[in-house]
mmCIF file of C-alpha atoms in Angstrom:
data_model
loop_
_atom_site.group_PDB
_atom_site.id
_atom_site.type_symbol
_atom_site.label_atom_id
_atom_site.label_comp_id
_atom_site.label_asym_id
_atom_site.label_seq_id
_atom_site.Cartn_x
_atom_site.Cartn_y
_atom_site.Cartn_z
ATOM 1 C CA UNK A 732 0.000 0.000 0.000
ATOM 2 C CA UNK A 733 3.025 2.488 0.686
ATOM 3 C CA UNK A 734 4.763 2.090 -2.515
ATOM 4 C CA UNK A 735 1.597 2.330 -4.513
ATOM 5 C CA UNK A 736 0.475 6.034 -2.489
ATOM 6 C CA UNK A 737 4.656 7.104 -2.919
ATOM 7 C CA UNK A 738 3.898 5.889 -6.878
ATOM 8 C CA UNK A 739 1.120 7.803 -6.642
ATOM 9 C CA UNK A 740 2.280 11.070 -5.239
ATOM 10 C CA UNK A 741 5.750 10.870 -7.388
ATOM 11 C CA UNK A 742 3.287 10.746 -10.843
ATOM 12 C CA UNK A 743 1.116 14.075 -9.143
ATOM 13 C CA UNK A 744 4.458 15.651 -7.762
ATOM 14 C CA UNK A 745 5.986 15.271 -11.681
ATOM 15 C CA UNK A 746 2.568 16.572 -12.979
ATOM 16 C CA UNK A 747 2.151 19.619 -10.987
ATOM 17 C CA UNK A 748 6.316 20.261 -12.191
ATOM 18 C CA UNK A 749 5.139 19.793 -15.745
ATOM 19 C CA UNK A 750 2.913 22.729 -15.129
ATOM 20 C CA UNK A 751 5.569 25.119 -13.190
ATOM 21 C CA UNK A 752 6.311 28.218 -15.114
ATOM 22 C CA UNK A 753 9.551 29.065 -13.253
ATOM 23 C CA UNK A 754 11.103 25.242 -14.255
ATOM 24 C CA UNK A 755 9.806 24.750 -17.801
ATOM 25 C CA UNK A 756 11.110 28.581 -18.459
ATOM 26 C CA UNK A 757 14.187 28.614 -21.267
ATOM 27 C CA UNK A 758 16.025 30.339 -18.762
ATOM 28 C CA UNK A 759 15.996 27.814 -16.048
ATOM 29 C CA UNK A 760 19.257 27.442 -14.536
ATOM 30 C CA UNK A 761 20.047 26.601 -11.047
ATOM 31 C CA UNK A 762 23.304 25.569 -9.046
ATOM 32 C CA UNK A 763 24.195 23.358 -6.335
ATOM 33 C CA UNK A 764 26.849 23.118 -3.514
ATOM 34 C CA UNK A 765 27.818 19.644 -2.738
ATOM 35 C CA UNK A 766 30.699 18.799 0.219
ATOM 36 C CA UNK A 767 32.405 15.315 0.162
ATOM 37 C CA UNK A 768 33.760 13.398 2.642
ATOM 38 C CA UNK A 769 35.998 10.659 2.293
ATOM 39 C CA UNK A 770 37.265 8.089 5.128
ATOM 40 C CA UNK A 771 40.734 7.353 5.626
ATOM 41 C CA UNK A 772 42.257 4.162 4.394
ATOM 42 C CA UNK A 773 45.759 3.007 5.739
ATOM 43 C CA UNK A 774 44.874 -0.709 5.689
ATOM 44 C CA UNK A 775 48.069 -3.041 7.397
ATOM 45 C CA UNK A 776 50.271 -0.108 7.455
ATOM 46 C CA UNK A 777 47.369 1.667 9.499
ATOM 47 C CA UNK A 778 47.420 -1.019 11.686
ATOM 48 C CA UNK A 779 51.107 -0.473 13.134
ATOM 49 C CA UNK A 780 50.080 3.395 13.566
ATOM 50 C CA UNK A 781 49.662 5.239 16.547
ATOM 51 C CA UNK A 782 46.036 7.193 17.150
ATOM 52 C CA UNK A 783 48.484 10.267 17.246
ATOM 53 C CA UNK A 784 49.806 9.502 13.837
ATOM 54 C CA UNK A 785 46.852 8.915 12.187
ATOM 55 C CA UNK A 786 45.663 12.287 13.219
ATOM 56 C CA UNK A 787 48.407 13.614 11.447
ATOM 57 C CA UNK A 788 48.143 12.052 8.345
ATOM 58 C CA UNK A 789 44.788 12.863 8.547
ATOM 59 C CA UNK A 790 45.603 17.092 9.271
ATOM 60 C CA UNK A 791 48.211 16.684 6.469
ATOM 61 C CA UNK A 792 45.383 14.840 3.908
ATOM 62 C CA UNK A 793 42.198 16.900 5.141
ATOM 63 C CA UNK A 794 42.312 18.623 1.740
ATOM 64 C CA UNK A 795 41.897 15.552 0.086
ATOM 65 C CA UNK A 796 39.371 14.043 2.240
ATOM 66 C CA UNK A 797 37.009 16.644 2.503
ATOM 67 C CA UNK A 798 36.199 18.456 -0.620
ATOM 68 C CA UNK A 799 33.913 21.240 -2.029
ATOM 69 C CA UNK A 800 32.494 21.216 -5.362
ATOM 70 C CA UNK A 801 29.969 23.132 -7.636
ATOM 71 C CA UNK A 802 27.480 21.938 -9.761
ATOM 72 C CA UNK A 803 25.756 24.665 -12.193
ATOM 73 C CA UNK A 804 23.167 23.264 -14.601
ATOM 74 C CA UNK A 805 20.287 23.630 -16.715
ATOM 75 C CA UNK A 806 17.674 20.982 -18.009
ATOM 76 C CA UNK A 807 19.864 19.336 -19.570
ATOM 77 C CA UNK A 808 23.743 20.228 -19.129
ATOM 78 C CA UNK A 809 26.232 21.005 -16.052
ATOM 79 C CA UNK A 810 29.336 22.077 -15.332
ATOM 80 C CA UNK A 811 30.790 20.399 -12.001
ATOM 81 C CA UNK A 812 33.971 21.573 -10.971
ATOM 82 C CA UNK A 813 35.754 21.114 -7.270
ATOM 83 C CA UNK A 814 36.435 24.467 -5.421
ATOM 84 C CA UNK A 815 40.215 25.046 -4.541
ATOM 85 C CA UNK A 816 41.191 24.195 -0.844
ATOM 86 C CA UNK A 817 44.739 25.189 0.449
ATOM 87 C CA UNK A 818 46.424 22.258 2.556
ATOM 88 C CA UNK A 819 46.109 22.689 6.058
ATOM 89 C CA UNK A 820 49.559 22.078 6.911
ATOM 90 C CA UNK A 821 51.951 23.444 4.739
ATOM 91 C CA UNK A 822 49.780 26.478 2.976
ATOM 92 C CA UNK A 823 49.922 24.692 -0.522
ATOM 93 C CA UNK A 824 47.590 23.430 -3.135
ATOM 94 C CA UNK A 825 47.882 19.310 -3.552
ATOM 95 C CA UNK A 826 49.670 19.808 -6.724
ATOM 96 C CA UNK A 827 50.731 15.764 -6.439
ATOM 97 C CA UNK A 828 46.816 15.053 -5.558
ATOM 98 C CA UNK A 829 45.662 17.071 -8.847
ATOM 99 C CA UNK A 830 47.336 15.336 -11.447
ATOM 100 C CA UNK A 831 44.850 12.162 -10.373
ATOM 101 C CA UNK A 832 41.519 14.260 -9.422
ATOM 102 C CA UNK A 833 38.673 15.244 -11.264
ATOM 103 C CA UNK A 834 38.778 18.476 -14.095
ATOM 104 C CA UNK A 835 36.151 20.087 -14.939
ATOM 105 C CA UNK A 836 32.988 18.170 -15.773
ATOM 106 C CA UNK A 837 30.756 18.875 -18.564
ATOM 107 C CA UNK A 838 27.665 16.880 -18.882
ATOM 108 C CA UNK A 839 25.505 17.194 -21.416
ATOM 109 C CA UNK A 840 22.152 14.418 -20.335
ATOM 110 C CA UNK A 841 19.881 14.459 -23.332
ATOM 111 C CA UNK A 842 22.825 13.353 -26.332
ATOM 112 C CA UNK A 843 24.451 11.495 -22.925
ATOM 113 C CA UNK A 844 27.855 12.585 -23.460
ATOM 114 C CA UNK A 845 30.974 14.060 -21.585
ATOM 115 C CA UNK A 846 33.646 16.800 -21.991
ATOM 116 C CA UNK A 847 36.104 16.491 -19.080
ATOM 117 C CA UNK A 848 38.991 18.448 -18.478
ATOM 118 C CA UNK A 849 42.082 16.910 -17.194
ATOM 119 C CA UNK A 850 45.682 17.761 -16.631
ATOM 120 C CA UNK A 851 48.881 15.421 -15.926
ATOM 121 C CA UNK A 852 52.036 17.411 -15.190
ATOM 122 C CA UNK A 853 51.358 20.401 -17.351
ATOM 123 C CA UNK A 854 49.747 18.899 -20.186
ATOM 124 C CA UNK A 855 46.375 19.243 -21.005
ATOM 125 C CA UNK A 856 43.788 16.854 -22.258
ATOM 126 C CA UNK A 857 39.939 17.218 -22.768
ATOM 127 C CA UNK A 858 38.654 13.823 -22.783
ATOM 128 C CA UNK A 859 35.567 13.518 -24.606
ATOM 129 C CA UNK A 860 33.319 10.179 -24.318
ATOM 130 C CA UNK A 861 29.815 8.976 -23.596
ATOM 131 C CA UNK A 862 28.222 9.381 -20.292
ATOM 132 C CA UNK A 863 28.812 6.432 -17.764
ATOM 133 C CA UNK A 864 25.398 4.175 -18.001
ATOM 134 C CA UNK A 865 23.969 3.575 -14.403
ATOM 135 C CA UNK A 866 21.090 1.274 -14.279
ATOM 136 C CA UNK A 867 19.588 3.010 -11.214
ATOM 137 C CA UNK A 868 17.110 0.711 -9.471
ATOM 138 C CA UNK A 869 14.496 2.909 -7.667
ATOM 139 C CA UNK A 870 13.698 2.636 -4.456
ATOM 140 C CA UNK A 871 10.244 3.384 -2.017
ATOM 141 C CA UNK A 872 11.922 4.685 0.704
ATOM 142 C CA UNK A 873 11.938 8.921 1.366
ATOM 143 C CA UNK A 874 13.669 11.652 3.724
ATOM 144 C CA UNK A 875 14.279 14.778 3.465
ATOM 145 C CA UNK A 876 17.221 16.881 2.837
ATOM 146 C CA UNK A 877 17.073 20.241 3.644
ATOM 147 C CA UNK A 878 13.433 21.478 2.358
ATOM 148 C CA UNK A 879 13.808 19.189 -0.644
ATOM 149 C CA UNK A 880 11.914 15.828 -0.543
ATOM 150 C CA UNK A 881 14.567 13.164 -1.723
ATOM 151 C CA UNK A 882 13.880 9.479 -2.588
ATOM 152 C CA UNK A 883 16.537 6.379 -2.759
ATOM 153 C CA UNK A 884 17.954 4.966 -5.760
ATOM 154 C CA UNK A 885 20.601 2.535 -5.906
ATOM 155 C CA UNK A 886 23.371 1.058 -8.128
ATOM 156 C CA UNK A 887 26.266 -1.122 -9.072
ATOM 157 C CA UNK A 888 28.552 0.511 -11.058
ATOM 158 C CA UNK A 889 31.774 -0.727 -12.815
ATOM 159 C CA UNK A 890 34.435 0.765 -10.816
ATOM 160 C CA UNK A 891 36.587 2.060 -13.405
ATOM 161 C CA UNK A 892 33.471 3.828 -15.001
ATOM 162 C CA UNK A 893 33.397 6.214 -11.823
ATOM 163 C CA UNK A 894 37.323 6.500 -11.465
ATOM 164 C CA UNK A 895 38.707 6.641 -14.513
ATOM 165 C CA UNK A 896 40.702 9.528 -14.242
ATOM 166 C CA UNK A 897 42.277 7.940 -10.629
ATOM 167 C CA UNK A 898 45.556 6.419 -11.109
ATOM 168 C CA UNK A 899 47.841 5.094 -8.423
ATOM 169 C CA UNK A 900 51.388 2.907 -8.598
ATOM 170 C CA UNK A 901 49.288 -0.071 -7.627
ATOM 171 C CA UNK A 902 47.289 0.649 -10.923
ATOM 172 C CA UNK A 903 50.767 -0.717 -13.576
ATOM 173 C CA UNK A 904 50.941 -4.001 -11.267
ATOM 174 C CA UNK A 905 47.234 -4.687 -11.715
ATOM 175 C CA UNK A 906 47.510 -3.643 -16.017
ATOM 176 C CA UNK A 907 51.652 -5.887 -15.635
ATOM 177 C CA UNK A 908 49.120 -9.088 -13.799
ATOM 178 C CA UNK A 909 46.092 -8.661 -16.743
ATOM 179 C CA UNK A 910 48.534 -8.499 -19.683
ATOM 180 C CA UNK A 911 50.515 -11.795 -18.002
ATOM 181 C CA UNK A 912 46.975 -13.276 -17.665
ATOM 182 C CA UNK A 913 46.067 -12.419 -21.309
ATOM 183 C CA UNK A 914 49.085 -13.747 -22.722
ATOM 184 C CA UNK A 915 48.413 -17.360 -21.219
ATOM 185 C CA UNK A 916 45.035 -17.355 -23.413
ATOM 186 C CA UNK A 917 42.535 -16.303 -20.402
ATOM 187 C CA UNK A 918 40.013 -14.207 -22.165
ATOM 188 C CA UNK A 919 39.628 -11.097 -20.693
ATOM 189 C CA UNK A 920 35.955 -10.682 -20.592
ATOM 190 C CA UNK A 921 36.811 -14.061 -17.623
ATOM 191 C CA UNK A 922 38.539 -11.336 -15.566
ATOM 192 C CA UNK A 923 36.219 -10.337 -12.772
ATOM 193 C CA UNK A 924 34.815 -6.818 -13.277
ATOM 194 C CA UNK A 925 35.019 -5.028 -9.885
ATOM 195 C CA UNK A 926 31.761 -2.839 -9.059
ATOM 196 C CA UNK A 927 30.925 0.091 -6.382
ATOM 197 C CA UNK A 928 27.837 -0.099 -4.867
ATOM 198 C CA UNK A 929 26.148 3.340 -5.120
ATOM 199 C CA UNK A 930 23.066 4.969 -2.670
ATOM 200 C CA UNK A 931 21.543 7.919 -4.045
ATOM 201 C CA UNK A 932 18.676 10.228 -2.860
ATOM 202 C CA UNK A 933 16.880 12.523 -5.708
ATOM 203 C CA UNK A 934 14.060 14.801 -5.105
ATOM 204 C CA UNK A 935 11.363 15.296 -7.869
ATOM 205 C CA UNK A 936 11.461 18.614 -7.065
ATOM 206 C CA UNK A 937 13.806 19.996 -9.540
ATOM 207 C CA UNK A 938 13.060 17.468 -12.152
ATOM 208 C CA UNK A 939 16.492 17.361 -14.158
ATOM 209 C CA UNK A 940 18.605 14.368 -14.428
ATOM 210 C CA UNK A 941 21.674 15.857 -13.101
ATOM 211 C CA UNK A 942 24.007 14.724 -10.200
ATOM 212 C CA UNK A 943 27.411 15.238 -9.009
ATOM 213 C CA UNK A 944 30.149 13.936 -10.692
ATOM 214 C CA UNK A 945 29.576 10.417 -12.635
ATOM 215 C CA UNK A 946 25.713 10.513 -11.470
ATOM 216 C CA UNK A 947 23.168 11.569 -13.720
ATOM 217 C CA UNK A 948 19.711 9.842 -15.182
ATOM 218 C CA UNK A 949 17.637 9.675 -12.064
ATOM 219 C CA UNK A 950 14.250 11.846 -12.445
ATOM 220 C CA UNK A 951 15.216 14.438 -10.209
ATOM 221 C CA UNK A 952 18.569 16.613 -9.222
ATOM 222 C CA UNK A 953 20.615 13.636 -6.940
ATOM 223 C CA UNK A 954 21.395 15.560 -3.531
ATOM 224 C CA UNK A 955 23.112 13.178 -1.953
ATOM 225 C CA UNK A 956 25.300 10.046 -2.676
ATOM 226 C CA UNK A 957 27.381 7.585 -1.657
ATOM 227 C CA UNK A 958 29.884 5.396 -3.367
ATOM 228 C CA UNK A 959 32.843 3.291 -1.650
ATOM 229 C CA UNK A 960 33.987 5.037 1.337
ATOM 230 C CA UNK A 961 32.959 9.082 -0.553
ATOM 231 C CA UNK A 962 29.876 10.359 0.616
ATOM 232 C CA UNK A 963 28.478 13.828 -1.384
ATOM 233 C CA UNK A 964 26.062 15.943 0.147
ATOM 234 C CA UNK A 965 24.666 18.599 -0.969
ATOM 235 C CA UNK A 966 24.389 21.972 1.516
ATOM 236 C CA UNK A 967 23.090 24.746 -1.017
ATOM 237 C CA UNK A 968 20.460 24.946 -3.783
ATOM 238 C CA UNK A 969 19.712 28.666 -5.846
ATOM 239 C CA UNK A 970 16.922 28.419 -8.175
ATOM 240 C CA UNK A 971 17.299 30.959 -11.309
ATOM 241 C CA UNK A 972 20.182 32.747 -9.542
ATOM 242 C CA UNK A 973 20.015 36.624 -10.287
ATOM 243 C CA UNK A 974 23.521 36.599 -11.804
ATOM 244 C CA UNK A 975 23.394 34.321 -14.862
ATOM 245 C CA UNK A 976 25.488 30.897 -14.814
ATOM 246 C CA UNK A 977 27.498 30.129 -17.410
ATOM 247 C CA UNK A 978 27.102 26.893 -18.700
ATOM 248 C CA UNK A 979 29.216 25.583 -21.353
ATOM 249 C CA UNK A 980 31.982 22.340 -22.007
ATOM 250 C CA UNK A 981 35.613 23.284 -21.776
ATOM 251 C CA UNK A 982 37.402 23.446 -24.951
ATOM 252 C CA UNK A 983 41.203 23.356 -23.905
ATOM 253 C CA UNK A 984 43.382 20.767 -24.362
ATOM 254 C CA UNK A 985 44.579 17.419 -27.087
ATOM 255 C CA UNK A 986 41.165 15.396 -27.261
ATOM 256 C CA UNK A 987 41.069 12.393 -26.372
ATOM 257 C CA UNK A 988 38.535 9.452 -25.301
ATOM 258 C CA UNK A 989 38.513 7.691 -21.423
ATOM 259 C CA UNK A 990 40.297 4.824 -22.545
ATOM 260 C CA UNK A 991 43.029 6.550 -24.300
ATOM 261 C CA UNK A 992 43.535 8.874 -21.542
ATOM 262 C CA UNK A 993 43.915 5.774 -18.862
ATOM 263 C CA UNK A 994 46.268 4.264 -21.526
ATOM 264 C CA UNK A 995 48.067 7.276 -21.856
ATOM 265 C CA UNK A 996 48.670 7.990 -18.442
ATOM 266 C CA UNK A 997 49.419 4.669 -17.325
ATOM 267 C CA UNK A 998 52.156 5.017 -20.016
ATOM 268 C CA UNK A 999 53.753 8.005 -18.646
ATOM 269 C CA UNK A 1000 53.319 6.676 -14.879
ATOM 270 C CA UNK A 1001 55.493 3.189 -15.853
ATOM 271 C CA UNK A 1002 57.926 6.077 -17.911
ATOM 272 C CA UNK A 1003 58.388 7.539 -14.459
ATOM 273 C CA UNK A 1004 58.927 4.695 -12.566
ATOM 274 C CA UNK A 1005 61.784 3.328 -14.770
ATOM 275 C CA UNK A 1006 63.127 6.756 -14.908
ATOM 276 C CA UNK A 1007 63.514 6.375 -11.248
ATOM 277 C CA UNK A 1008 64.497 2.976 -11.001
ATOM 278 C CA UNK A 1009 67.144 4.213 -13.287
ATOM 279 C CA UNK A 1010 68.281 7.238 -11.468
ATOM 280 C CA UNK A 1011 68.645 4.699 -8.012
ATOM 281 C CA UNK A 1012 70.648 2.339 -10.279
#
């Protein structure tokens, strides 16, 4: 009886939206303040930590733990882009940390495709691909966040789809182990695909299928979500700001699809690592 009254009200709630002069208007924009928090991983090595260390690590990494981003959109594009935060310790930006975060993020949800700026060392690249597909499953139950009415949707999402711009050293083992594997005639497609499991609340609301980041295609604007050990929550909505938002893909940069970009990073990253093994030797 509950999910057919929440069915209910959702089909009246998109109705009356249908009908809303303010959010069918050309000019509809709107944008959206999302902070992220991350929890702090040290695995075995944690484990031979002190609590007084692991504070420290955690001062020296708060920038990259807890994040601020903005999401400007329309009814069907964004532009999501983290705001700067100096590191609490030493007064810097995380230059090492940027080379492996996310650029600017153009989404454009009705031709479902993405212009994504991204930089590695002083060289620019705007990757351009399709949109990552989520097959949201959608759930009954509700809360609210802020003054917006928010329901649950959830997902499992290929990993690499939502961090494909993320490298790490442990990231050339992994591609050295599937190439070994491939070479002794296992097919790759055998390899075991590893998935994120995703939570996300929407609110009909402000029907537009935006999100932060990777998340998009849910009925309404996705205020909060949670993927892994990341949560995103959004503290800020303006409807129609007074001050017009400027909404448009970034066009800097040697274009380049997702998978050529991984490639060509991982490329440079192995470059490095002899370089260095070199330099020891």
């Amino acid at each position: 009886m509950k999910s057919i009254f929440l069915k209910f009200s959702s089909l009246v709630f998109i109705a009356l939206l249908s009908f809303s002069p303010t959010l069918n208007a050309q000019e509809f924009q709107g944008q959206a303040v999302y902070f992220s928090k991350a929890k702090m991983e040290l695995g075995s090595f944690g484990a031979r930590m002190s609590e007084a260390q692991k504070k420290q690590i955690q001062a020296r990494l708060k920038n990259r733990l807890q994040k601020t981003y903005i999401l400007n959109f329309n009814k069907e594009k964004s532009v999501f882009n983290e705001d700067e935060k100096i590191d609490a310790i030493s007064g810097a930006t995380d230059s090492w940390g940027d080379n492996f975060s996310r650029g600017e993020q153009f989404k454009d949800v009705k031709q479902k495709t993405l212009v994504q700026s991204q930089e590695f060392y002083g060289k620019k690249f705007l990757v351009k691909d399709k949109l990552a597909a989520i097959e949201w499953k959608m759930g009954t139950e509700s809360k609210s966040i802020g003054q917006y009415m928010c329901f649950k949707a959830t997902a499992s999402v290929p990993t690499d789809e939502l961090e494909w711009y993320n490298f790490s050293w442990g990231d050339l083992r992994e591609t050295n182990t599937e190439a070994k594997t491939d070479s002794t005639a296992v097919k790759m497609e055998d390899l075991e695909i590893k998935t994120t499991e995703v939570e996300a609340w929407y609110t009909l609301q402000i029907p537009v299928s935006h999100g932060p980041g990777e998340y998009w295609g849910l009925p309404g604007l996705i205020l909060e979500v949670s993927a892994g050990n990341t949560v995103m929550l959004c503290s800020k909505i303006v409807i129609n700001p007074e001050e017009g938002i400027e909404i448009k893909a970034p066009d800097k940069g040697k274009e380049i699809t997702k998978n050529d970009y991984q490639a060509t990073i991982q490329e440079k990253m192995l470059e490095m690592r002899n370089n260095r093994g070199r330099r020891r030797g």
